[in-house]
Amino acid sequence: MTTDSSRPGRHAVTTATAPAPIGGYSQGIAAGPYLFTSGFGPQDPVTGELGGTIEEQTRQVLANLSALLAADGLTFDDVVKATVHLQDVHRDFAGFDEVYRQHFGDPRPVRTTVGSELMGILVEIDVVALRRNT
């Protein structure tokens, strides 16, 4: 994990075990009692490869998010909000939701799921997690 403590109460959270940003943004920002993540896509952080199905891509997105959460000492149990972008909501929602449900216990985080133009991927997810030890 790498942190930037140049601003009190706010610092970057990064990990090499999730894809690096491809633009001008951070993987995650810890701010007070919350960790806000960027939207993660389904790229394997080592090979850059993408899975072919919505289920494969959702699993990889969740693995990427899990890696960033772990860099701040968190798990999916700490997630309170998820925002999901699907390339094709009608086609992919059921397959996405099946994999998603396997990673989150009750009570599940609140979630917004929308259709978006995703530049060659099927799913992107960002989360907000509660940092209990701040």
PDB file of C-alpha atoms in Angstrom:
ATOM      1  CA  MET A   1       0.000   0.000   0.000  1.00  0.00           C
ATOM      2  CA  THR A   2       1.120   3.528  -0.717  1.00  0.00           C
ATOM      3  CA  THR A   3      -0.376   6.519   1.025  1.00  0.00           C
ATOM      4  CA  ASP A   4      -0.081  10.259   0.532  1.00  0.00           C
ATOM      5  CA  SER A   5      -0.551  12.166   3.758  1.00  0.00           C
ATOM      6  CA  SER A   6       0.018  15.659   2.332  1.00  0.00           C
ATOM      7  CA  ARG A   7      -3.528  16.635   3.296  1.00  0.00           C
ATOM      8  CA  PRO A   8      -4.694  15.874   6.853  1.00  0.00           C
ATOM      9  CA  GLY A   9      -7.638  13.494   6.936  1.00  0.00           C
ATOM     10  CA  ARG A  10      -7.270  12.632   3.239  1.00  0.00           C
ATOM     11  CA  HIS A  11      -4.752  10.370   1.539  1.00  0.00           C
ATOM     12  CA  ALA A  12      -4.369   8.156  -1.504  1.00  0.00           C
ATOM     13  CA  VAL A  13      -4.586   4.389  -1.185  1.00  0.00           C
ATOM     14  CA  THR A  14      -2.870   2.372  -3.888  1.00  0.00           C
ATOM     15  CA  THR A  15      -1.800  -1.182  -4.566  1.00  0.00           C
ATOM     16  CA  ALA A  16       0.185  -2.924  -7.288  1.00  0.00           C
ATOM     17  CA  THR A  17      -2.226  -5.878  -7.067  1.00  0.00           C
ATOM     18  CA  ALA A  18      -4.962  -3.938  -8.876  1.00  0.00           C
ATOM     19  CA  PRO A  19      -4.738  -2.186 -12.255  1.00  0.00           C
ATOM     20  CA  ALA A  20      -2.960   1.171 -12.206  1.00  0.00           C
ATOM     21  CA  PRO A  21      -4.954   4.253 -13.232  1.00  0.00           C
ATOM     22  CA  ILE A  22      -4.844   5.061 -16.940  1.00  0.00           C
ATOM     23  CA  GLY A  23      -5.659   8.718 -16.397  1.00  0.00           C
ATOM     24  CA  GLY A  24      -5.446  11.527 -13.878  1.00  0.00           C
ATOM     25  CA  TYR A  25      -7.070   9.839 -10.884  1.00  0.00           C
ATOM     26  CA  SER A  26      -6.207   7.743  -7.818  1.00  0.00           C
ATOM     27  CA  GLN A  27      -7.109   4.117  -7.219  1.00  0.00           C
ATOM     28  CA  GLY A  28      -8.634   5.141  -3.918  1.00  0.00           C
ATOM     29  CA  ILE A  29      -8.868   8.044  -1.506  1.00  0.00           C
ATOM     30  CA  ALA A  30      -9.259   7.566   2.230  1.00  0.00           C
ATOM     31  CA  ALA A  31     -11.103  10.562   3.645  1.00  0.00           C
ATOM     32  CA  GLY A  32     -12.039  10.495   7.297  1.00  0.00           C
ATOM     33  CA  PRO A  33     -14.034   7.373   8.039  1.00  0.00           C
ATOM     34  CA  TYR A  34     -14.488   6.387   4.366  1.00  0.00           C
ATOM     35  CA  LEU A  35     -12.501   4.884   1.516  1.00  0.00           C
ATOM     36  CA  PHE A  36     -13.723   5.943  -1.930  1.00  0.00           C
ATOM     37  CA  THR A  37     -12.499   3.825  -4.842  1.00  0.00           C
ATOM     38  CA  SER A  38     -12.193   4.640  -8.489  1.00  0.00           C
ATOM     39  CA  GLY A  39     -14.255   2.631 -10.905  1.00  0.00           C
ATOM     40  CA  PHE A  40     -12.361  -0.605 -11.534  1.00  0.00           C
ATOM     41  CA  GLY A  41     -12.677  -2.528 -14.754  1.00  0.00           C
ATOM     42  CA  PRO A  42     -11.971  -6.211 -15.422  1.00  0.00           C
ATOM     43  CA  GLN A  43      -8.301  -5.950 -16.416  1.00  0.00           C
ATOM     44  CA  ASP A  44      -6.013  -8.520 -14.847  1.00  0.00           C
ATOM     45  CA  PRO A  45      -3.375  -6.369 -13.078  1.00  0.00           C
ATOM     46  CA  VAL A  46      -0.509  -8.611 -14.265  1.00  0.00           C
ATOM     47  CA  THR A  47      -1.468  -9.537 -17.823  1.00  0.00           C
ATOM     48  CA  GLY A  48      -3.963  -6.795 -18.710  1.00  0.00           C
ATOM     49  CA  GLU A  49      -6.248  -9.484 -20.127  1.00  0.00           C
ATOM     50  CA  LEU A  50     -10.046  -9.308 -19.996  1.00  0.00           C
ATOM     51  CA  GLY A  51     -12.461 -12.162 -19.464  1.00  0.00           C
ATOM     52  CA  GLY A  52     -14.978 -12.805 -22.212  1.00  0.00           C
ATOM     53  CA  THR A  53     -18.201 -13.156 -20.223  1.00  0.00           C
ATOM     54  CA  ILE A  54     -19.963 -10.847 -17.790  1.00  0.00           C
ATOM     55  CA  GLU A  55     -19.369 -13.411 -15.044  1.00  0.00           C
ATOM     56  CA  GLU A  56     -15.604 -13.561 -15.702  1.00  0.00           C
ATOM     57  CA  GLN A  57     -15.321  -9.800 -15.917  1.00  0.00           C
ATOM     58  CA  THR A  58     -17.362  -9.264 -12.741  1.00  0.00           C
ATOM     59  CA  ARG A  59     -15.137 -11.705 -10.829  1.00  0.00           C
ATOM     60  CA  GLN A  60     -12.017  -9.820 -11.940  1.00  0.00           C
ATOM     61  CA  VAL A  61     -13.494  -6.409 -11.103  1.00  0.00           C
ATOM     62  CA  LEU A  62     -14.343  -7.673  -7.633  1.00  0.00           C
ATOM     63  CA  ALA A  63     -10.832  -9.129  -7.241  1.00  0.00           C
ATOM     64  CA  ASN A  64      -9.392  -5.730  -8.191  1.00  0.00           C
ATOM     65  CA  LEU A  65     -11.632  -3.957  -5.681  1.00  0.00           C
ATOM     66  CA  SER A  66     -10.797  -6.517  -3.007  1.00  0.00           C
ATOM     67  CA  ALA A  67      -7.083  -5.850  -3.518  1.00  0.00           C
ATOM     68  CA  LEU A  68      -7.531  -2.106  -3.027  1.00  0.00           C
ATOM     69  CA  LEU A  69      -9.773  -2.588   0.000  1.00  0.00           C
ATOM     70  CA  ALA A  70      -7.150  -4.909   1.524  1.00  0.00           C
ATOM     71  CA  ALA A  71      -4.482  -2.233   0.994  1.00  0.00           C
ATOM     72  CA  ASP A  72      -6.417  -0.143   3.532  1.00  0.00           C
ATOM     73  CA  GLY A  73      -7.175  -3.104   5.837  1.00  0.00           C
ATOM     74  CA  LEU A  74     -10.750  -3.498   4.602  1.00  0.00           C
ATOM     75  CA  THR A  75     -12.938  -6.239   3.095  1.00  0.00           C
ATOM     76  CA  PHE A  76     -16.246  -6.382   1.256  1.00  0.00           C
ATOM     77  CA  ASP A  77     -17.918  -6.481   4.691  1.00  0.00           C
ATOM     78  CA  ASP A  78     -16.892  -2.822   5.075  1.00  0.00           C
ATOM     79  CA  VAL A  79     -18.515  -1.674   1.806  1.00  0.00           C
ATOM     80  CA  VAL A  80     -21.591   0.502   2.288  1.00  0.00           C
ATOM     81  CA  LYS A  81     -22.238   1.700  -1.292  1.00  0.00           C
ATOM     82  CA  ALA A  82     -21.524   0.326  -4.752  1.00  0.00           C
ATOM     83  CA  THR A  83     -22.011   1.965  -8.131  1.00  0.00           C
ATOM     84  CA  VAL A  84     -22.088  -0.431 -11.071  1.00  0.00           C
ATOM     85  CA  HIS A  85     -21.835   0.413 -14.760  1.00  0.00           C
ATOM     86  CA  LEU A  86     -22.887  -2.280 -17.232  1.00  0.00           C
ATOM     87  CA  GLN A  87     -22.297  -2.017 -20.977  1.00  0.00           C
ATOM     88  CA  ASP A  88     -25.612  -3.810 -21.631  1.00  0.00           C
ATOM     89  CA  VAL A  89     -27.905  -3.826 -18.600  1.00  0.00           C
ATOM     90  CA  HIS A  90     -30.627  -5.970 -20.181  1.00  0.00           C
ATOM     91  CA  ARG A  91     -28.241  -8.681 -21.391  1.00  0.00           C
ATOM     92  CA  ASP A  92     -25.783  -8.739 -18.487  1.00  0.00           C
ATOM     93  CA  PHE A  93     -27.630  -7.844 -15.281  1.00  0.00           C
ATOM     94  CA  ALA A  94     -28.520 -11.396 -14.213  1.00  0.00           C
ATOM     95  CA  GLY A  95     -24.996 -12.790 -14.757  1.00  0.00           C
ATOM     96  CA  PHE A  96     -23.396  -9.800 -13.047  1.00  0.00           C
ATOM     97  CA  ASP A  97     -25.798  -9.955 -10.091  1.00  0.00           C
ATOM     98  CA  GLU A  98     -25.221 -13.678  -9.567  1.00  0.00           C
ATOM     99  CA  VAL A  99     -21.454 -13.167  -9.152  1.00  0.00           C
ATOM    100  CA  TYR A 100     -21.875  -9.946  -7.144  1.00  0.00           C
ATOM    101  CA  ARG A 101     -24.147 -11.670  -4.595  1.00  0.00           C
ATOM    102  CA  GLN A 102     -21.436 -14.281  -3.940  1.00  0.00           C
ATOM    103  CA  HIS A 103     -19.077 -11.563  -2.662  1.00  0.00           C
ATOM    104  CA  PHE A 104     -21.328  -9.535  -0.371  1.00  0.00           C
ATOM    105  CA  GLY A 105     -23.108 -10.773   2.750  1.00  0.00           C
ATOM    106  CA  ASP A 106     -26.184  -9.383   4.440  1.00  0.00           C
ATOM    107  CA  PRO A 107     -26.855  -6.633   4.802  1.00  0.00           C
ATOM    108  CA  ARG A 108     -25.574  -5.996   1.310  1.00  0.00           C
ATOM    109  CA  PRO A 109     -24.366  -2.496   0.440  1.00  0.00           C
ATOM    110  CA  VAL A 110     -26.744  -0.087  -1.228  1.00  0.00           C
ATOM    111  CA  ARG A 111     -26.182  -0.161  -4.968  1.00  0.00           C
ATOM    112  CA  THR A 112     -26.885   1.838  -8.096  1.00  0.00           C
ATOM    113  CA  THR A 113     -26.642  -0.033 -11.410  1.00  0.00           C
ATOM    114  CA  VAL A 114     -26.683   1.900 -14.671  1.00  0.00           C
ATOM    115  CA  GLY A 115     -26.003   1.330 -18.343  1.00  0.00           C
ATOM    116  CA  SER A 116     -22.876   3.083 -19.642  1.00  0.00           C
ATOM    117  CA  GLU A 117     -20.576   3.247 -22.651  1.00  0.00           C
ATOM    118  CA  LEU A 118     -17.519   1.423 -21.296  1.00  0.00           C
ATOM    119  CA  MET A 119     -14.953   1.421 -24.114  1.00  0.00           C
ATOM    120  CA  GLY A 120     -14.641  -2.309 -24.700  1.00  0.00           C
ATOM    121  CA  ILE A 121     -15.420  -3.745 -21.260  1.00  0.00           C
ATOM    122  CA  LEU A 122     -18.688  -5.106 -19.884  1.00  0.00           C
ATOM    123  CA  VAL A 123     -18.596  -3.900 -16.252  1.00  0.00           C
ATOM    124  CA  GLU A 124     -17.032  -1.279 -14.012  1.00  0.00           C
ATOM    125  CA  ILE A 125     -17.629  -0.910 -10.268  1.00  0.00           C
ATOM    126  CA  ASP A 126     -16.652   1.633  -7.635  1.00  0.00           C
ATOM    127  CA  VAL A 127     -17.387   1.401  -3.918  1.00  0.00           C
ATOM    128  CA  VAL A 128     -17.434   3.398  -0.716  1.00  0.00           C
ATOM    129  CA  ALA A 129     -16.261   1.537   2.381  1.00  0.00           C
ATOM    130  CA  LEU A 130     -16.443   2.438   6.069  1.00  0.00           C
ATOM    131  CA  ARG A 131     -13.010   2.630   7.708  1.00  0.00           C
ATOM    132  CA  ARG A 132     -13.895   1.546  11.233  1.00  0.00           C
ATOM    133  CA  ASN A 133     -10.493   2.249  12.797  1.00  0.00           C
ATOM    134  CA  THR A 134     -10.116   5.942  11.955  1.00  0.00           C
TER     135      THR A 134
END
